[in-house]
Amino acid sequence: MKIPFSKIDCSGKELDYIKEVIDSGWLTYGGKSKEFEDIFSRIVDAKHAMAVNSCTAALHLALDALGIKSGDKVFVPTWTFTASAEVISYFDAVPIFLDVDYSTGLLTPEIIQKAIIDHPDTKAIIVVHYAGQSAQMFSDNNDKGILDLCNSAGIRIIEDAAHAFPTKCDNHFIGSIGDITCFSFYANKTITTGEGGMVTTQNDEIADRIKTMRLHGINKDAWNRYTSSPQSWEYDIVDAGFKYNTTDLSSAIGLAQLERYQEMRDLRQEIAEFYLDNLKDIKCLDLPKIEVPLENHSWHIFNLVLNDKAKIKREELLHYLQEKGIGFSVHYKPLHRMTYYRKTFGLSNDNFPNAERLWKGCFSLPIYPLLTIDERQYIIKSLREFLV
Ligand SMILES: *Cc1c(COP(=O)(O)O)cnc(C)c1O
Protein backbone atom coordinates (compact mmCIF):
# COMPACT_ATOMS: atom_id res chain seq x y z
CA MET A 1 0.00 0.00 0.00
CA LYS A 2 0.98 3.60 -0.58
CA ILE A 3 -1.16 5.98 1.43
CA PRO A 4 -0.41 9.68 1.01
CA PHE A 5 -0.61 11.90 4.10
CA SER A 6 -3.06 14.18 2.33
CA LYS A 7 -5.19 14.01 -0.80
CA ILE A 8 -7.44 16.72 -2.23
CA ASP A 9 -11.06 16.00 -2.97
CA CYS A 10 -12.34 18.17 -5.84
CA SER A 11 -15.03 15.73 -6.94
CA GLY A 12 -17.88 18.26 -6.83
CA LYS A 13 -18.69 21.12 -9.21
CA GLU A 14 -15.18 22.62 -9.20
CA LEU A 15 -14.64 22.25 -12.96
CA ASP A 16 -18.13 23.54 -13.85
CA TYR A 17 -17.61 26.71 -11.84
CA ILE A 18 -14.10 27.24 -13.20
CA LYS A 19 -15.55 27.02 -16.72
CA GLU A 20 -18.19 29.62 -15.80
CA VAL A 21 -15.44 31.97 -14.66
CA ILE A 22 -13.37 31.49 -17.82
CA ASP A 23 -16.45 31.94 -20.03
CA SER A 24 -17.38 35.12 -18.15
CA GLY A 25 -14.15 36.84 -19.21
CA TRP A 26 -13.41 38.07 -15.66
CA LEU A 27 -10.72 36.01 -13.92
CA THR A 28 -9.60 38.01 -10.91
CA TYR A 29 -11.60 39.28 -7.90
CA GLY A 30 -15.22 39.79 -8.97
CA GLY A 31 -18.69 38.29 -8.88
CA LYS A 32 -17.67 34.71 -8.04
CA SER A 33 -15.50 35.90 -5.17
CA LYS A 34 -18.33 38.02 -3.79
CA GLU A 35 -20.62 35.00 -3.97
CA PHE A 36 -17.97 32.93 -2.16
CA GLU A 37 -17.71 35.58 0.55
CA ASP A 38 -21.50 35.82 0.90
CA ILE A 39 -22.03 32.11 1.31
CA PHE A 40 -19.06 31.72 3.66
CA SER A 41 -20.26 34.59 5.87
CA ARG A 42 -23.71 33.03 6.07
CA ILE A 43 -22.30 29.63 7.05
CA VAL A 44 -20.12 30.89 9.89
CA ASP A 45 -22.55 33.65 10.84
CA ALA A 46 -20.11 36.53 10.33
CA LYS A 47 -21.24 40.02 9.32
CA HIS A 48 -18.26 40.41 6.97
CA ALA A 49 -16.17 37.82 5.10
CA MET A 50 -13.27 38.95 2.92
CA ALA A 51 -11.54 36.49 0.65
CA VAL A 52 -7.77 36.85 0.32
CA ASN A 53 -4.96 34.84 -1.25
CA SER A 54 -3.79 33.07 1.92
CA CYS A 55 -4.35 32.75 5.64
CA THR A 56 -0.95 34.37 6.12
CA ALA A 57 -2.25 37.43 4.25
CA ALA A 58 -5.39 37.29 6.38
CA LEU A 59 -3.33 37.30 9.60
CA HIS A 60 -1.19 40.19 8.32
CA LEU A 61 -4.29 42.23 7.44
CA ALA A 62 -5.83 41.38 10.83
CA LEU A 63 -2.87 42.74 12.79
CA ASP A 64 -2.84 45.84 10.56
CA ALA A 65 -6.56 46.43 11.14
CA LEU A 66 -6.02 46.26 14.91
CA GLY A 67 -3.32 48.94 14.60
CA ILE A 68 -0.37 46.82 15.74
CA LYS A 69 2.85 48.88 15.78
CA SER A 70 6.56 48.35 16.21
CA GLY A 71 7.32 47.17 19.77
CA ASP A 72 3.75 46.03 20.55
CA LYS A 73 3.50 42.68 22.33
CA VAL A 74 1.37 39.94 20.78
CA PHE A 75 0.73 36.53 22.40
CA VAL A 76 1.07 33.51 20.13
CA PRO A 77 1.35 29.77 20.95
CA THR A 78 4.66 28.06 20.23
CA TRP A 79 2.62 25.04 19.05
CA THR A 80 1.67 26.28 15.58
CA PHE A 81 2.86 26.84 12.03
CA THR A 82 5.27 29.73 11.48
CA ALA A 83 2.62 31.83 9.69
CA SER A 84 0.85 32.54 13.01
CA ALA A 85 4.00 34.25 14.34
CA GLU A 86 5.86 35.57 11.29
CA VAL A 87 3.15 38.17 10.67
CA ILE A 88 3.96 39.72 14.08
CA SER A 89 7.54 40.23 12.88
CA TYR A 90 6.26 42.05 9.76
CA PHE A 91 5.37 44.96 12.10
CA ASP A 92 8.57 44.75 14.12
CA ALA A 93 6.18 43.90 16.96
CA VAL A 94 7.18 41.40 19.66
CA PRO A 95 5.75 37.86 19.70
CA ILE A 96 5.37 36.52 23.24
CA PHE A 97 5.41 32.74 22.83
CA LEU A 98 3.11 30.72 25.09
CA ASP A 99 3.14 27.05 26.02
CA VAL A 100 0.00 25.00 25.31
CA ASP A 101 -2.02 22.32 27.08
CA TYR A 102 -0.38 18.89 26.63
CA SER A 103 -3.57 16.93 26.04
CA THR A 104 -5.09 19.22 23.37
CA GLY A 105 -2.26 21.38 21.99
CA LEU A 106 -4.45 24.42 22.69
CA LEU A 107 -3.97 27.66 24.59
CA THR A 108 -6.09 27.64 27.74
CA PRO A 109 -7.54 30.47 29.85
CA GLU A 110 -5.10 29.46 32.64
CA ILE A 111 -2.06 29.80 30.40
CA ILE A 112 -3.27 33.16 29.10
CA GLN A 113 -4.10 34.43 32.58
CA LYS A 114 -0.54 33.75 33.73
CA ALA A 115 0.87 35.40 30.62
CA ILE A 116 -1.21 38.53 31.24
CA ILE A 117 0.32 38.86 34.71
CA ASP A 118 3.83 38.73 33.19
CA HIS A 119 2.94 40.97 30.23
CA PRO A 120 0.00 43.23 31.20
CA ASP A 121 0.77 45.64 28.33
CA THR A 122 0.09 43.06 25.58
CA LYS A 123 -1.98 44.43 22.66
CA ALA A 124 -3.30 41.30 20.95
CA ILE A 125 -3.36 37.52 20.99
CA ILE A 126 -3.40 35.00 18.15
CA VAL A 127 -5.44 31.99 19.26
CA VAL A 128 -4.85 28.85 17.15
CA HIS A 129 -7.68 26.32 17.12
CA TYR A 130 -5.18 23.50 16.81
CA ALA A 131 -6.17 20.41 14.78
CA GLY A 132 -9.71 21.75 14.37
CA GLN A 133 -10.79 21.78 18.02
CA SER A 134 -11.82 25.14 19.41
CA ALA A 135 -9.96 26.67 22.33
CA GLN A 136 -12.17 27.58 25.30
CA MET A 137 -13.45 30.95 24.12
CA PHE A 138 -16.55 31.31 26.33
CA SER A 139 -16.81 31.52 30.10
CA ASP A 140 -18.74 28.89 31.97
CA ASN A 141 -20.06 29.01 35.53
CA ASN A 142 -16.69 28.50 37.15
CA ASP A 143 -14.09 29.70 34.67
CA LYS A 144 -13.49 32.74 32.58
CA GLY A 145 -13.11 31.94 28.89
CA ILE A 146 -10.53 33.46 26.56
CA LEU A 147 -12.92 36.18 25.29
CA ASP A 148 -13.77 37.59 28.72
CA LEU A 149 -10.21 37.21 29.94
CA CYS A 150 -8.74 39.13 27.01
CA ASN A 151 -11.52 41.72 26.88
CA SER A 152 -10.98 42.67 30.51
CA ALA A 153 -7.21 42.95 29.90
CA GLY A 154 -7.69 45.11 26.79
CA ILE A 155 -6.17 42.44 24.54
CA ARG A 156 -7.62 42.16 21.02
CA ILE A 157 -8.29 38.65 19.74
CA ILE A 158 -7.28 37.25 16.36
CA GLU A 159 -8.25 33.63 15.78
CA ASP A 160 -6.02 31.58 13.51
CA ALA A 161 -8.67 29.21 12.17
CA ALA A 162 -6.47 27.62 9.49
CA HIS A 163 -7.51 24.22 10.91
CA ALA A 164 -10.95 25.26 12.05
CA PHE A 165 -13.51 25.33 9.28
CA PRO A 166 -16.18 24.19 10.12
CA THR A 167 -15.47 24.28 13.86
CA LYS A 168 -17.89 25.30 16.58
CA CYS A 169 -17.30 26.60 20.08
CA ASP A 170 -20.43 25.81 22.07
CA ASN A 171 -23.13 26.67 19.56
CA HIS A 172 -21.16 29.31 17.69
CA PHE A 173 -19.14 28.84 14.53
CA ILE A 174 -15.51 29.87 14.70
CA GLY A 175 -15.56 32.99 12.53
CA SER A 176 -18.35 34.68 14.46
CA ILE A 177 -16.68 35.08 17.86
CA GLY A 178 -13.43 37.06 18.26
CA ASP A 179 -12.50 40.47 16.80
CA ILE A 180 -11.10 38.89 13.63
CA THR A 181 -10.86 35.28 12.39
CA CYS A 182 -8.49 34.04 9.67
CA PHE A 183 -9.11 30.87 7.63
CA SER A 184 -6.86 28.99 5.20
CA PHE A 185 -7.84 27.31 1.94
CA TYR A 186 -4.33 26.03 1.24
CA ALA A 187 -4.21 22.76 -0.71
CA ASN A 188 -4.26 20.41 2.31
CA LYS A 189 -6.73 22.26 4.54
CA THR A 190 -10.33 21.20 5.28
CA ILE A 191 -11.59 23.02 2.20
CA THR A 192 -9.28 24.35 -0.49
CA THR A 193 -8.97 26.87 -3.29
CA GLY A 194 -5.38 25.78 -4.06
CA GLU A 195 -4.06 28.86 -2.26
CA GLY A 196 -6.44 31.14 -0.42
CA GLY A 197 -7.83 32.46 2.81
CA MET A 198 -10.73 34.34 4.39
CA VAL A 199 -10.99 37.02 7.06
CA THR A 200 -14.22 37.37 9.00
CA THR A 201 -15.33 40.03 11.46
CA GLN A 202 -18.52 41.52 12.92
CA ASN A 203 -16.90 44.97 12.99
CA ASP A 204 -17.65 47.43 10.13
CA GLU A 205 -14.50 49.55 10.57
CA ILE A 206 -12.22 46.52 10.64
CA ALA A 207 -13.93 45.21 7.50
CA ASP A 208 -13.45 48.54 5.67
CA ARG A 209 -9.77 48.66 6.59
CA ILE A 210 -9.17 45.08 5.44
CA LYS A 211 -10.99 45.60 2.13
CA THR A 212 -8.85 48.65 1.43
CA MET A 213 -5.52 47.15 2.50
CA ARG A 214 -5.96 43.83 0.68
CA LEU A 215 -5.89 45.78 -2.62
CA HIS A 216 -3.06 48.36 -2.50
CA GLY A 217 -4.85 50.75 -0.13
CA ILE A 218 -7.25 51.69 -2.94
CA ASN A 219 -10.48 53.19 -1.63
CA LYS A 220 -12.68 51.06 -3.93
CA ASP A 221 -12.12 47.70 -5.53
CA ALA A 222 -11.20 47.17 -9.17
CA TRP A 223 -14.35 45.22 -9.93
CA ASN A 224 -16.54 48.10 -8.78
CA ARG A 225 -14.43 50.51 -10.81
CA TYR A 226 -14.80 48.62 -14.06
CA THR A 227 -18.33 47.36 -13.73
CA SER A 228 -20.14 50.33 -12.20
CA SER A 229 -22.25 52.36 -14.55
CA PRO A 230 -21.48 55.01 -15.46
CA GLN A 231 -17.86 53.84 -15.39
CA SER A 232 -15.84 55.68 -12.82
CA TRP A 233 -12.11 55.73 -13.36
CA GLU A 234 -11.02 57.78 -10.41
CA TYR A 235 -9.73 56.28 -7.20
CA ASP A 236 -7.61 57.35 -4.26
CA ILE A 237 -4.81 55.61 -2.36
CA VAL A 238 -5.35 56.03 1.37
CA ASP A 239 -2.38 53.97 2.66
CA ALA A 240 0.48 51.76 1.47
CA GLY A 241 -1.50 48.55 1.08
CA PHE A 242 -0.82 45.00 -0.11
CA LYS A 243 -1.76 42.75 -3.06
CA TYR A 244 -3.70 40.13 -1.13
CA ASN A 245 -6.98 39.76 -3.06
CA THR A 246 -8.18 36.35 -4.16
CA THR A 247 -9.31 35.58 -7.74
CA ASP A 248 -12.59 34.36 -9.20
CA LEU A 249 -10.79 31.26 -10.45
CA SER A 250 -9.91 30.35 -6.86
CA SER A 251 -13.35 31.31 -5.59
CA ALA A 252 -14.95 29.02 -8.19
CA ILE A 253 -13.17 26.09 -6.53
CA GLY A 254 -14.12 27.44 -3.11
CA LEU A 255 -17.82 27.63 -4.00
CA ALA A 256 -17.82 23.99 -5.08
CA GLN A 257 -15.98 23.00 -1.89
CA LEU A 258 -18.53 24.87 0.27
CA GLU A 259 -21.29 22.68 -1.14
CA ARG A 260 -19.59 19.67 0.47
CA TYR A 261 -17.89 21.04 3.59
CA GLN A 262 -20.27 19.32 6.00
CA GLU A 263 -20.18 15.96 4.24
CA MET A 264 -16.36 16.08 4.17
CA ARG A 265 -16.24 16.99 7.88
CA ASP A 266 -18.52 14.09 8.75
CA LEU A 267 -16.30 11.67 6.82
CA ARG A 268 -13.22 12.89 8.70
CA GLN A 269 -15.04 12.38 11.98
CA GLU A 270 -15.73 8.78 11.01
CA ILE A 271 -12.01 8.23 10.52
CA ALA A 272 -11.19 9.95 13.81
CA GLU A 273 -13.67 7.76 15.69
CA PHE A 274 -12.24 4.66 14.05
CA TYR A 275 -8.69 5.66 15.08
CA LEU A 276 -9.73 6.61 18.63
CA ASP A 277 -11.60 3.35 19.09
CA ASN A 278 -8.87 1.11 17.76
CA LEU A 279 -5.89 2.77 19.44
CA LYS A 280 -7.31 3.58 22.87
CA ASP A 281 -5.88 0.46 24.55
CA ILE A 282 -2.29 1.11 23.42
CA LYS A 283 -0.47 2.21 26.57
CA CYS A 284 2.44 3.92 24.83
CA LEU A 285 0.16 6.24 22.80
CA ASP A 286 -1.50 9.38 24.12
CA LEU A 287 -4.56 10.09 21.99
CA PRO A 288 -5.79 13.64 21.40
CA LYS A 289 -8.12 14.75 24.18
CA ILE A 290 -11.45 15.88 22.78
CA GLU A 291 -13.10 18.38 25.10
CA VAL A 292 -15.95 19.32 22.75
CA PRO A 293 -18.81 17.36 21.17
CA LEU A 294 -17.29 15.40 18.26
CA GLU A 295 -19.58 17.32 15.86
CA ASN A 296 -17.99 20.66 16.87
CA HIS A 297 -14.54 19.51 15.73
CA SER A 298 -13.42 19.97 12.12
CA TRP A 299 -10.95 17.03 12.40
CA HIS A 300 -8.21 18.61 10.30
CA ILE A 301 -5.26 16.92 12.02
CA PHE A 302 -5.20 13.62 13.90
CA ASN A 303 -2.24 13.99 16.22
CA LEU A 304 -0.91 11.24 18.50
CA VAL A 305 1.91 11.21 20.99
CA LEU A 306 4.27 8.30 21.58
CA ASN A 307 4.74 8.67 25.34
CA ASP A 308 7.40 7.67 27.93
CA LYS A 309 6.07 4.11 28.14
CA ALA A 310 7.21 3.40 24.58
CA LYS A 311 10.21 1.14 24.15
CA ILE A 312 11.11 2.77 20.85
CA LYS A 313 11.84 6.31 19.73
CA ARG A 314 9.47 8.41 17.66
CA GLU A 315 11.96 8.39 14.77
CA GLU A 316 11.89 4.57 14.68
CA LEU A 317 8.11 4.62 14.48
CA LEU A 318 8.17 7.18 11.67
CA HIS A 319 10.74 5.09 9.83
CA TYR A 320 8.45 2.08 10.18
CA LEU A 321 5.43 4.01 8.85
CA GLN A 322 7.58 5.11 5.92
CA GLU A 323 8.47 1.50 5.16
CA LYS A 324 4.82 0.50 5.37
CA GLY A 325 3.94 3.20 2.81
CA ILE A 326 1.87 5.18 5.31
CA GLY A 327 2.06 8.95 4.93
CA PHE A 328 2.55 10.86 8.18
CA SER A 329 3.44 14.33 9.31
CA VAL A 330 4.62 16.08 12.45
CA HIS A 331 2.49 18.97 13.71
CA TYR A 332 4.60 20.59 14.99
CA LYS A 333 8.22 21.17 15.62
CA PRO A 334 7.37 24.08 17.95
CA LEU A 335 8.40 27.61 17.01
CA HIS A 336 10.69 28.03 20.05
CA ARG A 337 12.91 25.32 18.48
CA MET A 338 13.10 27.10 15.12
CA THR A 339 16.38 28.95 14.52
CA TYR A 340 14.86 32.34 13.63
CA TYR A 341 12.54 32.58 16.64
CA ARG A 342 14.99 31.01 19.08
CA LYS A 343 17.82 33.38 18.15
CA THR A 344 15.81 36.55 17.61
CA PHE A 345 13.75 36.28 20.80
CA GLY A 346 16.20 34.33 22.99
CA LEU A 347 13.83 31.39 23.60
CA SER A 348 14.69 28.38 25.72
CA ASN A 349 13.11 24.90 25.66
CA ASP A 350 12.70 25.04 29.45
CA ASN A 351 9.94 27.61 29.16
CA PHE A 352 7.69 25.30 27.12
CA PRO A 353 7.45 22.01 29.03
CA ASN A 354 4.14 20.86 27.50
CA ALA A 355 5.09 21.70 23.92
CA GLU A 356 8.42 19.92 24.52
CA ARG A 357 6.63 16.80 25.72
CA LEU A 358 4.29 16.90 22.74
CA TRP A 359 7.10 17.50 20.29
CA LYS A 360 9.25 14.62 21.50
CA GLY A 361 6.54 12.06 20.66
CA CYS A 362 4.03 13.55 18.25
CA PHE A 363 3.05 12.38 14.79
CA SER A 364 -0.10 12.79 12.69
CA LEU A 365 -1.97 10.18 10.67
CA PRO A 366 -3.83 10.63 7.36
CA ILE A 367 -7.40 11.94 7.87
CA TYR A 368 -9.27 12.91 4.70
CA PRO A 369 -12.54 11.93 3.01
CA LEU A 370 -10.87 9.89 0.25
CA LEU A 371 -9.09 7.61 2.75
CA THR A 372 -10.68 4.22 2.04
CA ILE A 373 -11.88 1.71 4.64
CA ASP A 374 -9.08 -0.68 3.57
CA GLU A 375 -6.50 2.04 4.03
CA ARG A 376 -7.82 2.94 7.50
CA GLN A 377 -7.69 -0.70 8.57
CA TYR A 378 -4.20 -1.12 7.14
CA ILE A 379 -2.99 1.93 9.10
CA ILE A 380 -4.42 0.60 12.36
CA LYS A 381 -3.19 -2.95 11.77
CA SER A 382 0.33 -1.69 10.98
CA LEU A 383 0.45 0.53 14.07
CA ARG A 384 -0.80 -2.25 16.33
CA GLU A 385 1.71 -4.74 14.94
CA PHE A 386 4.54 -2.38 15.79
CA LEU A 387 3.37 -1.03 19.14
CA VAL A 388 1.41 -3.77 20.91
C1 LIG B 1 -1.68 26.48 7.06
C2 LIG B 1 -1.61 27.37 8.25
C3 LIG B 1 -1.49 28.77 8.11
C4 LIG B 1 -1.17 29.44 6.81
O1 LIG B 1 -2.11 29.26 5.82
P1 LIG B 1 -1.80 29.75 4.33
O2 LIG B 1 -3.15 29.83 3.72
O3 LIG B 1 -0.93 28.71 3.71
O4 LIG B 1 -1.14 31.08 4.42
C5 LIG B 1 -1.57 29.55 9.25
N1 LIG B 1 -1.73 28.99 10.48
C6 LIG B 1 -1.84 27.67 10.65
C7 LIG B 1 -2.04 27.13 12.02
C8 LIG B 1 -1.75 26.81 9.54
O5 LIG B 1 -1.82 25.49 9.73
Short mmCIF file of N, CA, C and O and ligand atoms in Angstrom, two decimals, residues 53-57 59 80-81 83-84 128 160 162-163 183-186 188-189 195-197 300-301 332, ligand 1:
data_model
loop_
_atom_site.label_atom_id
_atom_site.label_comp_id
_atom_site.label_asym_id
_atom_site.label_seq_id
_atom_site.Cartn_x
_atom_site.Cartn_y
_atom_site.Cartn_z
N ASN A 53 -5.69 35.91 -0.56
CA ASN A 53 -4.96 34.84 -1.25
C ASN A 53 -4.24 33.87 -0.34
O ASN A 53 -3.61 32.92 -0.81
N SER A 54 -4.30 34.07 0.98
CA SER A 54 -3.79 33.07 1.92
C SER A 54 -4.24 33.43 3.33
O SER A 54 -4.67 34.55 3.59
N CYS A 55 -4.08 32.47 4.23
CA CYS A 55 -4.35 32.75 5.64
C CYS A 55 -3.26 33.65 6.20
O CYS A 55 -3.51 34.47 7.09
N THR A 56 -2.05 33.50 5.68
CA THR A 56 -0.95 34.37 6.12
C THR A 56 -1.29 35.83 5.81
O THR A 56 -1.12 36.71 6.67
N ALA A 57 -1.80 36.07 4.61
CA ALA A 57 -2.25 37.43 4.25
C ALA A 57 -3.36 37.88 5.19
O ALA A 57 -3.39 39.03 5.65
N LEU A 59 -3.89 36.98 8.28
CA LEU A 59 -3.33 37.30 9.60
C LEU A 59 -2.61 38.65 9.57
O LEU A 59 -2.70 39.45 10.51
N THR A 80 2.40 25.86 16.77
CA THR A 80 1.67 26.28 15.58
C THR A 80 2.62 26.34 14.40
O THR A 80 3.84 26.11 14.54
N PHE A 81 2.07 26.63 13.23
CA PHE A 81 2.86 26.84 12.03
C PHE A 81 3.43 28.27 12.06
O PHE A 81 2.83 29.16 12.64
N ALA A 83 3.44 30.71 10.18
CA ALA A 83 2.62 31.83 9.69
C ALA A 83 1.96 32.60 10.83
O ALA A 83 1.84 33.83 10.78
N SER A 84 1.53 31.88 11.88
CA SER A 84 0.85 32.54 13.01
C SER A 84 1.75 33.58 13.66
O SER A 84 1.25 34.57 14.21
N VAL A 128 -4.82 29.87 18.21
CA VAL A 128 -4.85 28.85 17.15
C VAL A 128 -5.78 27.72 17.59
O VAL A 128 -5.57 27.13 18.65
N ASP A 160 -6.61 32.27 14.65
CA ASP A 160 -6.02 31.58 13.51
C ASP A 160 -6.83 30.29 13.35
O ASP A 160 -6.65 29.32 14.08
N ALA A 162 -6.95 28.36 10.66
CA ALA A 162 -6.47 27.62 9.49
C ALA A 162 -6.88 26.15 9.55
O ALA A 162 -7.01 25.51 8.51
N HIS A 163 -7.09 25.62 10.78
CA HIS A 163 -7.51 24.22 10.91
C HIS A 163 -9.01 24.13 11.20
O HIS A 163 -9.51 23.02 11.39
N PHE A 183 -9.00 32.25 8.12
CA PHE A 183 -9.11 30.87 7.63
C PHE A 183 -8.11 30.63 6.50
O PHE A 183 -7.74 31.56 5.80
N SER A 184 -7.74 29.37 6.31
CA SER A 184 -6.86 28.99 5.20
C SER A 184 -7.56 28.03 4.26
O SER A 184 -8.25 27.10 4.69
N PHE A 185 -7.36 28.26 2.96
CA PHE A 185 -7.84 27.31 1.94
C PHE A 185 -6.65 26.77 1.14
O PHE A 185 -6.75 26.51 -0.05
N TYR A 186 -5.52 26.65 1.83
CA TYR A 186 -4.33 26.03 1.24
C TYR A 186 -4.67 24.59 0.83
O TYR A 186 -5.63 24.00 1.33
N ASN A 188 -3.95 21.55 1.43
CA ASN A 188 -4.26 20.41 2.31
C ASN A 188 -5.18 20.75 3.47
O ASN A 188 -5.33 19.96 4.39
N LYS A 189 -5.85 21.90 3.43
CA LYS A 189 -6.73 22.26 4.54
C LYS A 189 -8.13 21.65 4.34
O LYS A 189 -8.38 20.97 3.35
N GLU A 195 -4.56 27.91 -3.24
CA GLU A 195 -4.06 28.86 -2.26
C GLU A 195 -5.23 29.78 -1.95
O GLU A 195 -5.99 30.14 -2.85
N GLY A 196 -5.37 30.20 -0.72
CA GLY A 196 -6.44 31.14 -0.42
C GLY A 196 -6.71 31.25 1.06
O GLY A 196 -6.21 30.46 1.86
N GLY A 197 -7.48 32.25 1.41
CA GLY A 197 -7.83 32.46 2.81
C GLY A 197 -9.06 33.34 2.93
O GLY A 197 -9.58 33.83 1.92
N HIS A 300 -9.19 18.34 11.36
CA HIS A 300 -8.21 18.61 10.30
C HIS A 300 -6.93 17.80 10.48
O HIS A 300 -6.34 17.33 9.51
N ILE A 301 -6.50 17.66 11.74
CA ILE A 301 -5.26 16.92 12.02
C ILE A 301 -5.58 15.86 13.06
O ILE A 301 -6.29 16.13 14.03
N TYR A 332 3.59 19.83 15.68
CA TYR A 332 4.60 20.59 14.99
C TYR A 332 5.95 20.40 15.63
O TYR A 332 6.01 19.98 16.77
C1 LIG B 1 -1.68 26.48 7.06
C2 LIG B 1 -1.61 27.37 8.25
C3 LIG B 1 -1.49 28.77 8.11
C4 LIG B 1 -1.17 29.44 6.81
O1 LIG B 1 -2.11 29.26 5.82
P1 LIG B 1 -1.80 29.75 4.33
O2 LIG B 1 -3.15 29.83 3.72
O3 LIG B 1 -0.93 28.71 3.71
O4 LIG B 1 -1.14 31.08 4.42
C5 LIG B 1 -1.57 29.55 9.25
N1 LIG B 1 -1.73 28.99 10.48
C6 LIG B 1 -1.84 27.67 10.65
C7 LIG B 1 -2.04 27.13 12.02
C8 LIG B 1 -1.75 26.81 9.54
O5 LIG B 1 -1.82 25.49 9.73
#
